[in-house]
Short mmCIF file of C-alpha atoms in Angstrom, two decimals:
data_model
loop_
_atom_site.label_atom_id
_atom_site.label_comp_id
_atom_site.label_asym_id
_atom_site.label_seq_id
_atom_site.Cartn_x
_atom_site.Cartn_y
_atom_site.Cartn_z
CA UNK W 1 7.04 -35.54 -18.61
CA UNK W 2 9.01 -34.27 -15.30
CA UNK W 3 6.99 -32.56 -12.74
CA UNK W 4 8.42 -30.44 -10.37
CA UNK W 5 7.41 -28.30 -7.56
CA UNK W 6 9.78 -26.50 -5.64
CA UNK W 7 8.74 -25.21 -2.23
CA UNK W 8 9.92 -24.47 1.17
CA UNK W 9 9.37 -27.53 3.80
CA UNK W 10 6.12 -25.96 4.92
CA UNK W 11 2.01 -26.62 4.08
CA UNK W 12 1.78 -22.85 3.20
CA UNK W 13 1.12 -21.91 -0.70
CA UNK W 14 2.20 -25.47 -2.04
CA UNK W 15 0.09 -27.83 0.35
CA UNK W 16 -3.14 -27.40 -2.08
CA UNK W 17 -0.90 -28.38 -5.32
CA UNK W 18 0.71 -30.96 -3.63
CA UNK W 19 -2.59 -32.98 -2.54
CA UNK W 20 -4.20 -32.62 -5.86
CA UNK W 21 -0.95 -34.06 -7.35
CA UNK W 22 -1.20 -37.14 -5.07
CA UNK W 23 -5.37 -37.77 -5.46
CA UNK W 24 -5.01 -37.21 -9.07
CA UNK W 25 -2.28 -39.94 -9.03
CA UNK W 26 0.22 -37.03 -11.47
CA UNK W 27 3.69 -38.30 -10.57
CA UNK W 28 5.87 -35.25 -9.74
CA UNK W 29 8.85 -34.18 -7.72
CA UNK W 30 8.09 -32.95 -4.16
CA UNK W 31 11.22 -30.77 -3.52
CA UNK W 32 11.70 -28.56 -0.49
CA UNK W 33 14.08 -25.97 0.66
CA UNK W 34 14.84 -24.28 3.54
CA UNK W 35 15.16 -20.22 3.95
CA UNK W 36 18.96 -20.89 4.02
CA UNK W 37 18.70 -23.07 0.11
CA UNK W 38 16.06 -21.08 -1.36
CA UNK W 39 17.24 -20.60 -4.71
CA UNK W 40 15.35 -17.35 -5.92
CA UNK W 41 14.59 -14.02 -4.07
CA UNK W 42 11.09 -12.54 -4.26
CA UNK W 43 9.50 -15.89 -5.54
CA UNK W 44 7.53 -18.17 -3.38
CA UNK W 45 6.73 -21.11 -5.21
CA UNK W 46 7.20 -22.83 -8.55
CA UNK W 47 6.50 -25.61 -10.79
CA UNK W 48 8.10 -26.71 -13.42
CA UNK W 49 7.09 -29.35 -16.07
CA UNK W 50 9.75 -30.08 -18.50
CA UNK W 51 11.33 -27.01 -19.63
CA UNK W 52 8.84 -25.10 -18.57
CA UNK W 53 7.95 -23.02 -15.68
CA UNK W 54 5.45 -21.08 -13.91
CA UNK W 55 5.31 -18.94 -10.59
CA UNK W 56 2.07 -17.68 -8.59
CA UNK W 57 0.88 -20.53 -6.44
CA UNK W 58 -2.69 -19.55 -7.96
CA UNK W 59 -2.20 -19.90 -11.25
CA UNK W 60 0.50 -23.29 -10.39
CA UNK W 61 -2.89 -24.56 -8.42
CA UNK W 62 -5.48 -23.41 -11.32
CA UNK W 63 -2.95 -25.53 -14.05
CA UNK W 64 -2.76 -28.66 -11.85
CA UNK W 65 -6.49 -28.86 -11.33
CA UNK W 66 -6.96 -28.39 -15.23
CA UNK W 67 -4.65 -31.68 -15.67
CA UNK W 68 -7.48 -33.66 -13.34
CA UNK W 69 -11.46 -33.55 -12.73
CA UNK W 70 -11.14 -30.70 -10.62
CA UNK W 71 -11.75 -27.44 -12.77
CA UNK W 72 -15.44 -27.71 -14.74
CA UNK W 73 -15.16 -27.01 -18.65
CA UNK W 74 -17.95 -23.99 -17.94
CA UNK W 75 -16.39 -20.37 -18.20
CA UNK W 76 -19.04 -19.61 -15.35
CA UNK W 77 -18.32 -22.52 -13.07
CA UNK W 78 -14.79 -21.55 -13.10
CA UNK W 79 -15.01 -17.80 -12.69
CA UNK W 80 -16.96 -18.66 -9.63
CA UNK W 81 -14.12 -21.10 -8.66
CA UNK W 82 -11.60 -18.25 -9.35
CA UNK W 83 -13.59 -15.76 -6.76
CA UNK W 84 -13.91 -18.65 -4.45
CA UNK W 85 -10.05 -19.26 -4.36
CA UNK W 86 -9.16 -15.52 -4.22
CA UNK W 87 -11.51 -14.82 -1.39
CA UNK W 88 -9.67 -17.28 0.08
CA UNK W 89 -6.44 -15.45 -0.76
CA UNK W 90 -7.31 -12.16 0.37
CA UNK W 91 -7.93 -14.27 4.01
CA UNK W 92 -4.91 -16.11 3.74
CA UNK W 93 -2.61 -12.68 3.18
CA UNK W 94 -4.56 -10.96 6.28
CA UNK W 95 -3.75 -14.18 8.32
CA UNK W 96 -0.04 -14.39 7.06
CA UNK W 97 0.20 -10.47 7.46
CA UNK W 98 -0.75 -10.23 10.99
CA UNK W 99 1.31 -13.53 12.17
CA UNK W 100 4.40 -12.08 10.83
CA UNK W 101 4.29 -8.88 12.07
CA UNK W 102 3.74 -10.03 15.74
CA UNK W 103 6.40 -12.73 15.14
CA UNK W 104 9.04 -10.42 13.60
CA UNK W 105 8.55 -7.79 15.98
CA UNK W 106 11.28 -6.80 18.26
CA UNK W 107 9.68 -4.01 20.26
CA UNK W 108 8.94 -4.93 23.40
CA UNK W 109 6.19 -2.77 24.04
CA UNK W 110 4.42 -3.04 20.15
CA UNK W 111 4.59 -7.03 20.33
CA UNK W 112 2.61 -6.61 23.50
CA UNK W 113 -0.21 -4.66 21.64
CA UNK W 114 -0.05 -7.11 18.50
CA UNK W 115 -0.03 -10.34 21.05
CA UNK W 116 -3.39 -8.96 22.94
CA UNK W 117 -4.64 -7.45 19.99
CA UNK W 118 -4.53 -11.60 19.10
CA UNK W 119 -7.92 -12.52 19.83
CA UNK W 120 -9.79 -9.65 18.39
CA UNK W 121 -7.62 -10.02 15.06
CA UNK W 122 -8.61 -13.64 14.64
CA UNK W 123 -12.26 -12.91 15.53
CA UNK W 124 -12.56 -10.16 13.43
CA UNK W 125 -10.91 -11.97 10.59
CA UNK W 126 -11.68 -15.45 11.14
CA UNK W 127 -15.65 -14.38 11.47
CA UNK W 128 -16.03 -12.01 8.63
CA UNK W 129 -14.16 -14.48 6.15
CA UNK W 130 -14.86 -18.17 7.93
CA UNK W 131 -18.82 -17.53 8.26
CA UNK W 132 -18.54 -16.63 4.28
CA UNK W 133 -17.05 -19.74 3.05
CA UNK W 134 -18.90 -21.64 5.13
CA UNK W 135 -22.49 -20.04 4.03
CA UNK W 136 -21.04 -20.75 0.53
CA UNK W 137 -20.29 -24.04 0.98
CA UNK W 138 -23.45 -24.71 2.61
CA UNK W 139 -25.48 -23.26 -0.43
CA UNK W 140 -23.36 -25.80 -2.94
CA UNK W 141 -23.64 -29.30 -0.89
CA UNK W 142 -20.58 -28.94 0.84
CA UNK W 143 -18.31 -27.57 -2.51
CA UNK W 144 -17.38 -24.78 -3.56
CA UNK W 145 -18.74 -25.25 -7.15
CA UNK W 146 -21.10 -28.02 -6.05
CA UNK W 147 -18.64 -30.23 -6.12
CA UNK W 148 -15.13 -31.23 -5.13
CA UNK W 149 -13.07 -28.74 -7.09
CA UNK W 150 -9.56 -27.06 -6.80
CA UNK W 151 -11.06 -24.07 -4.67
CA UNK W 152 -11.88 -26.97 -1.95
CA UNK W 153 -8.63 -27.67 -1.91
CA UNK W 154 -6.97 -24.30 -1.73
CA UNK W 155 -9.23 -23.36 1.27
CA UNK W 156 -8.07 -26.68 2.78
CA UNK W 157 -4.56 -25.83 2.54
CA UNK W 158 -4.84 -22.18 3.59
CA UNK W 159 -6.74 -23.64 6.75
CA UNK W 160 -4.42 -26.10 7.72
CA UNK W 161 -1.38 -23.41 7.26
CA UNK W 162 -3.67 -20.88 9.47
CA UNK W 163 -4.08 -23.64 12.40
CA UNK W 164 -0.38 -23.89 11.94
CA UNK W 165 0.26 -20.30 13.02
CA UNK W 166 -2.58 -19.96 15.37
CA UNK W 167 -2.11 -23.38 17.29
CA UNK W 168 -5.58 -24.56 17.11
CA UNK W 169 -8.23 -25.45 14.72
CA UNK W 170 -9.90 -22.12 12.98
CA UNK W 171 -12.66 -23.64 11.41
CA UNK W 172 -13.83 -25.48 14.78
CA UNK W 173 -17.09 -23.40 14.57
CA UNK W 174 -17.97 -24.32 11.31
CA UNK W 175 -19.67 -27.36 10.46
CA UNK W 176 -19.06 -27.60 6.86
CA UNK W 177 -15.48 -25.93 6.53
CA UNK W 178 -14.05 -29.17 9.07
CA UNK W 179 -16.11 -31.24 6.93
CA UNK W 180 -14.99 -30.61 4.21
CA UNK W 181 -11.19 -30.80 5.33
CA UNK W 182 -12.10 -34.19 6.86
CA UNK W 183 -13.21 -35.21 3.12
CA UNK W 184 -10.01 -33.67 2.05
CA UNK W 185 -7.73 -35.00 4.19
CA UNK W 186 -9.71 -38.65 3.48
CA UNK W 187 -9.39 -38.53 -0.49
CA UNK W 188 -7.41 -41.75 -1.61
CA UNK W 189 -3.69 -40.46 -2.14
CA UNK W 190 -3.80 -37.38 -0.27
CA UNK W 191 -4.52 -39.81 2.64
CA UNK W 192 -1.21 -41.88 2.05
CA UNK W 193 0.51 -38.70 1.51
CA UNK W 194 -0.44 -37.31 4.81
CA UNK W 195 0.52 -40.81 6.62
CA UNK W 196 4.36 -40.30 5.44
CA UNK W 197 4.95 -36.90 5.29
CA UNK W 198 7.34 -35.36 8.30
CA UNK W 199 5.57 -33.29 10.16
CA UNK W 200 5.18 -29.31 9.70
CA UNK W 201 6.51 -26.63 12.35
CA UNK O 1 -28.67 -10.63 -21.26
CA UNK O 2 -27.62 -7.77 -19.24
CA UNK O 3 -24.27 -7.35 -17.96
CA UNK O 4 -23.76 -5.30 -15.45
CA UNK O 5 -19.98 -4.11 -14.00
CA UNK O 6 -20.21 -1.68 -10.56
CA UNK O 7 -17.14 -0.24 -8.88
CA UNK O 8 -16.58 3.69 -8.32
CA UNK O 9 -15.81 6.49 -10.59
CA UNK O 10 -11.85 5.70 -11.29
CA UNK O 11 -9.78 3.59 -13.27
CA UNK O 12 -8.77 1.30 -10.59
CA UNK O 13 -9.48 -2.72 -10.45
CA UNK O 14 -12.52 -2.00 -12.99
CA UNK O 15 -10.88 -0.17 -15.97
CA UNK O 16 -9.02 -3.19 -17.39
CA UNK O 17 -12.50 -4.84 -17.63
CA UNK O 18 -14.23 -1.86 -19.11
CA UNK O 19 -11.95 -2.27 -21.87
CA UNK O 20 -11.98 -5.49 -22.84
CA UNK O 21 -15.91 -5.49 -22.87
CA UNK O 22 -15.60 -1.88 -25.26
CA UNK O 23 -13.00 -3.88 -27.30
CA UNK O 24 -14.96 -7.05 -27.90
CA UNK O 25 -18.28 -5.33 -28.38
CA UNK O 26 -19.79 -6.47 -25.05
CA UNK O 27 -22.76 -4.34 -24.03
CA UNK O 28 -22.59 -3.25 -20.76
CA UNK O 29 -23.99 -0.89 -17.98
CA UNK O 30 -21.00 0.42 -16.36
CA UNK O 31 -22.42 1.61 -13.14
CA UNK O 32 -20.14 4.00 -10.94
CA UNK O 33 -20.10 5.02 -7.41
CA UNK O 34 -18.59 7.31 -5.45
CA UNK O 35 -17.45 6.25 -0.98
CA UNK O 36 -20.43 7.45 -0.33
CA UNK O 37 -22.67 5.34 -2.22
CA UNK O 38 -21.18 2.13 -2.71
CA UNK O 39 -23.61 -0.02 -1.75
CA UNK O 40 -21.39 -3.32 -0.48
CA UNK O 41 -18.93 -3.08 2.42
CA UNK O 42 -15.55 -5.09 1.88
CA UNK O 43 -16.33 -5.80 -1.60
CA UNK O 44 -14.26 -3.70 -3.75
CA UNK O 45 -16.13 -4.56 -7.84
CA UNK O 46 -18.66 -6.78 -8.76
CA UNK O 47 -20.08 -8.37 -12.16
CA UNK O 48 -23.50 -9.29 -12.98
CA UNK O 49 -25.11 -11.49 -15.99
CA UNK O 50 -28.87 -12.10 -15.67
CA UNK O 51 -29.23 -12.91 -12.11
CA UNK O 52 -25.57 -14.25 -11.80
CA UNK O 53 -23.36 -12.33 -9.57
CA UNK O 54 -19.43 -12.20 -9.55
CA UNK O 55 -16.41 -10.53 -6.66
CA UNK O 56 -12.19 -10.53 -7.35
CA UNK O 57 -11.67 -8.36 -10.49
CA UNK O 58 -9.17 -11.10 -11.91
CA UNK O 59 -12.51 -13.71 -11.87
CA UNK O 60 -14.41 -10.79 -13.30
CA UNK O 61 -11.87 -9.94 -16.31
CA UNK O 62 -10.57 -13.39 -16.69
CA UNK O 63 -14.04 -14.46 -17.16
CA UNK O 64 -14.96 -11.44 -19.77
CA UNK O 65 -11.86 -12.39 -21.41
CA UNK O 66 -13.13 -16.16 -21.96
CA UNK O 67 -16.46 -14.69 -23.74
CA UNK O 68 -13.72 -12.88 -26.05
CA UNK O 69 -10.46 -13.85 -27.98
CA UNK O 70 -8.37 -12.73 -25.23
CA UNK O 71 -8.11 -15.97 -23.13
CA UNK O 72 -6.37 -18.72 -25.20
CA UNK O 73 -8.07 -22.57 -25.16
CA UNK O 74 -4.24 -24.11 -24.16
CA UNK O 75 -3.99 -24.80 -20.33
CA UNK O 76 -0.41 -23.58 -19.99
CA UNK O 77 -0.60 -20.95 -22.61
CA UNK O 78 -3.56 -19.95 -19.83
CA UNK O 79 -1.29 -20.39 -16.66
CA UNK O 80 1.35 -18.39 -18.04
CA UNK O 81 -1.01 -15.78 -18.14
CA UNK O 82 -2.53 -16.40 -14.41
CA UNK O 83 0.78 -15.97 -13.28
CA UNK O 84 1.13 -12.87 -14.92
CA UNK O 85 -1.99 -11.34 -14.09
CA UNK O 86 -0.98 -12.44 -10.31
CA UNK O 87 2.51 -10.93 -10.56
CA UNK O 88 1.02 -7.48 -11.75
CA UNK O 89 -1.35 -7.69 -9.10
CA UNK O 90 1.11 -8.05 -6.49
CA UNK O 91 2.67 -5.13 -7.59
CA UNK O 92 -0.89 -3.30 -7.97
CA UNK O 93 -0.89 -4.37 -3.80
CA UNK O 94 2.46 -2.72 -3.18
CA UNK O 95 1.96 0.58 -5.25
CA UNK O 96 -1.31 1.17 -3.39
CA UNK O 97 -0.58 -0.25 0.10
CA UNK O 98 2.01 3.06 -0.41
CA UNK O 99 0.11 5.44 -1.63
CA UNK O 100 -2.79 4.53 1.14
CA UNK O 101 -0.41 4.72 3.93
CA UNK O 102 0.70 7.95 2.65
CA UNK O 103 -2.49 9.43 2.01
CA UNK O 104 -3.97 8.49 5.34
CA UNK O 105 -1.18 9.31 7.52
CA UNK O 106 -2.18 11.67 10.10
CA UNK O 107 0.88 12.12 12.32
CA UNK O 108 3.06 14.49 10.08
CA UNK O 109 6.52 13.46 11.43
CA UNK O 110 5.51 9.87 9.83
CA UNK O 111 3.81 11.48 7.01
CA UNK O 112 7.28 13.13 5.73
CA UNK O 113 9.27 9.68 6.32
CA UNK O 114 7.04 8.35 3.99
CA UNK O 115 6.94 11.25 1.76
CA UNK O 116 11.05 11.28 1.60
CA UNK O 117 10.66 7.31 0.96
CA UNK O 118 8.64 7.97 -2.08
CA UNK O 119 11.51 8.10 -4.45
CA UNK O 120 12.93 5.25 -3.11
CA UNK O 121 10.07 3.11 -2.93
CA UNK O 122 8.89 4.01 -6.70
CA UNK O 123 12.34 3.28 -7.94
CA UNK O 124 13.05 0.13 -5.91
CA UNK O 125 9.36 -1.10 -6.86
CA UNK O 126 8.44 0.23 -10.14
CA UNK O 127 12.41 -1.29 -10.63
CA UNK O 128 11.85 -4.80 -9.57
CA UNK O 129 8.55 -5.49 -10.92
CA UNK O 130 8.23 -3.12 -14.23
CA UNK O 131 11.81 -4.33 -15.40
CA UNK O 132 10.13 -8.00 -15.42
CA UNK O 133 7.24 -7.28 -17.19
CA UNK O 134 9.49 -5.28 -19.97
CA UNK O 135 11.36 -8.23 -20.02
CA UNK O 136 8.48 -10.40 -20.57
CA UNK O 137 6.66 -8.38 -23.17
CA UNK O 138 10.17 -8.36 -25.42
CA UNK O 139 10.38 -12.21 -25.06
CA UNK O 140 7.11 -12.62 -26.43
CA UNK O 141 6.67 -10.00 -29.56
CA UNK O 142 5.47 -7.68 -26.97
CA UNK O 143 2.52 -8.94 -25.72
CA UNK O 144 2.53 -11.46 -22.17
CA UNK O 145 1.43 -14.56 -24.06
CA UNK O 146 2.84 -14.06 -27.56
CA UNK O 147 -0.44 -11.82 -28.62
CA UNK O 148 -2.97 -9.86 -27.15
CA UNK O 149 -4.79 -11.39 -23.97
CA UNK O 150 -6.20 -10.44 -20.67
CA UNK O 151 -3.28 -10.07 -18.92
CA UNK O 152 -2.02 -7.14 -21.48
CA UNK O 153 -5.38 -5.52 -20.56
CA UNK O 154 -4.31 -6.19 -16.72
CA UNK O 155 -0.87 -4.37 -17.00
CA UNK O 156 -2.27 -1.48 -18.62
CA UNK O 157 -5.28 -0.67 -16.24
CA UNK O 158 -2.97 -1.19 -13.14
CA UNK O 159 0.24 1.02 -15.03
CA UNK O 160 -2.36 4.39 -15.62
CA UNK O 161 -4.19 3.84 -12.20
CA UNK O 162 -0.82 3.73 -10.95
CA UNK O 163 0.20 7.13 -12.73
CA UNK O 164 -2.79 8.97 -11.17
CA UNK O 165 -1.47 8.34 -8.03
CA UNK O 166 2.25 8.52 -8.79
CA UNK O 167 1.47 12.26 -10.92
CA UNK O 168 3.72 11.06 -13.98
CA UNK O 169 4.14 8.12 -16.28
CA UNK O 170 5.84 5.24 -14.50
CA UNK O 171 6.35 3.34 -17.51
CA UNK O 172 8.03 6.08 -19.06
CA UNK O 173 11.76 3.85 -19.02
CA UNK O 174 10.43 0.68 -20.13
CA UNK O 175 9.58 0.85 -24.12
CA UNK O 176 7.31 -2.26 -24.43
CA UNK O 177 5.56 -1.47 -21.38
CA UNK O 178 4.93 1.87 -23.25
CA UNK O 179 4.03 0.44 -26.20
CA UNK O 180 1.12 -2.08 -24.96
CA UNK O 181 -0.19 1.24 -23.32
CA UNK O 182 -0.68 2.78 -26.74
CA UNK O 183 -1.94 -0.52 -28.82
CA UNK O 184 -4.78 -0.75 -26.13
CA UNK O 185 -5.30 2.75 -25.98
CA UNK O 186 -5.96 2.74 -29.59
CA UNK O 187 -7.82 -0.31 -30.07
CA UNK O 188 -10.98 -0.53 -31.92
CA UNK O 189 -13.99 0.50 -29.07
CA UNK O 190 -11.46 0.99 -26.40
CA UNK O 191 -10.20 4.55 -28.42
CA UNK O 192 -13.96 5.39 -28.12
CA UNK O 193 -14.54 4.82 -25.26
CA UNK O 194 -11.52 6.86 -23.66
CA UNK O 195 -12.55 9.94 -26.08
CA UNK O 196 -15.97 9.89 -23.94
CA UNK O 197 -15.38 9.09 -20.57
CA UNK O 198 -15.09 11.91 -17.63
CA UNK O 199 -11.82 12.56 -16.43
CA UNK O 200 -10.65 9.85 -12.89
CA UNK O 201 -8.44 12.63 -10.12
#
């Protein structure tokens, strides 16, 4: 069966799929665009397996994770998985939100206000969400669910896409957050895939 | 053991929920609020079983749906779903990041820009993203997964909160759109249920 996931060159909404692909050892095709190729408007990401396909990097991550050891068989577990990873979402689209709009703005004058308006905006936002995952993961031995699940993994890749637009490392304050993308970033085949890949702008 | 589902009086990111529990027979204390009592800031809905507590009204319904027949066992059959559920919540984020802006704008030079944009933005939105879930629901005998599931329950509590704040029925062009609205509308507890409950302005 042909895997395929289709995303720009960029960690962003794919990173997450892509290292559970490699540490699961699920062969697939890693292939990027830029904004020039991109082949459909208003989607972000896809996957396809076969003949099939499926948008919504959430529910692309949520499938991949049910192909490997990282989504527990207990309706619970996984609703409190599913909170987990859209917690992390509703972060992640604050983050994105606020770096585009001071990027893509053209005024002078309002770009100044975004830029100083910088620090507060990543206090604000960092502290409010950053101190709740890391309480969480705190209460759960490090995971999410207790252990290493497909939430772990989405917060990874949401970090290392933040640190990406903010130029340093977010979760510096937070003990268990940088441990757990140390873990992560350490897992056999997500490890080799990090050694090879080109890096991300 | 006692379920418990909080959010405020209105239809909103709780209705979809509500219904599926009235449908399958779930009891339930469906505890309302109004701004001024709503006892946790920045959480929008929560869940509770026993002593277990739930956030994100996707967990919360996708898990009610697994103690149902709404959520199918197959893993893709499931994703396919997720990503529908996610793709009517983006458009859930558009219609009320609108309405929001125009209900809170203050400065009325800005306020009638918006106001004269209304058209436009309900046609060009309600277009793009209600013209792909009719689309959908023909492919698959009218339902998102090929029968009823959670995600039909998902489209039809975001389409009527969305017509109390557009005034009229924004699913009015789109026949199987209008025709889920009516099936759940008349299901078995969920018909009940809507007879009794106090009108949402």
């Amino acid at each position: 069966m042909l895997r395929k996931l289709h995303y720009f060159h960029l960690n962003g909404l794919a990173e997450s799929s892509r290292y559970m692909l490699h540490y699961a050892g699920l062969e697939f095709q890693d292939i990027r665009y830029d904004m020039a190729t991109w082949p459909i408007k208003k989607i972000k990401d896809f996957y396809e397996e076969g003949d099939r396909r499926l948008n919504q990097s959430i529910a692309i991550a949520r499938y991949i994770a049910s192909q490997t050891n990282l989504l527990p068989s207990d309706p619970w577990e996984q609703a409190v998985l599913d909170a987990a990873v859209l917690n992390i979402n509703d972060y992640r689209s604050k983050v994105r939100e606020y770096y585009f709009n001071w990027i893509l703005e053209t005024d002078p004058v309002r770009k100044e206000q975004l830029g100083n308006g910088k620090d507060e905006f990543e206090s604000e936002t960092n502290e409010f969400y950053l101190s709740r995952f890391e309480k969480e993961l705190k209460a759960n031995k490090g995971y999410f669910g207790g252990k290493l699940s497909w939430a772990d993994f989405y917060l990874v890749g949401c970090i290392e896409t933040a640190n990406l637009f903010a130029g340093y490392e977010i979760e510096e304050m937070y003990p268990n957050i940088r441990a757990l993308v140390k873990t992560i970033r350490s897992l056999p085949g997500v490890k080799e895939y990090i050694a090879t890949r080109k890096p991300y702008i």
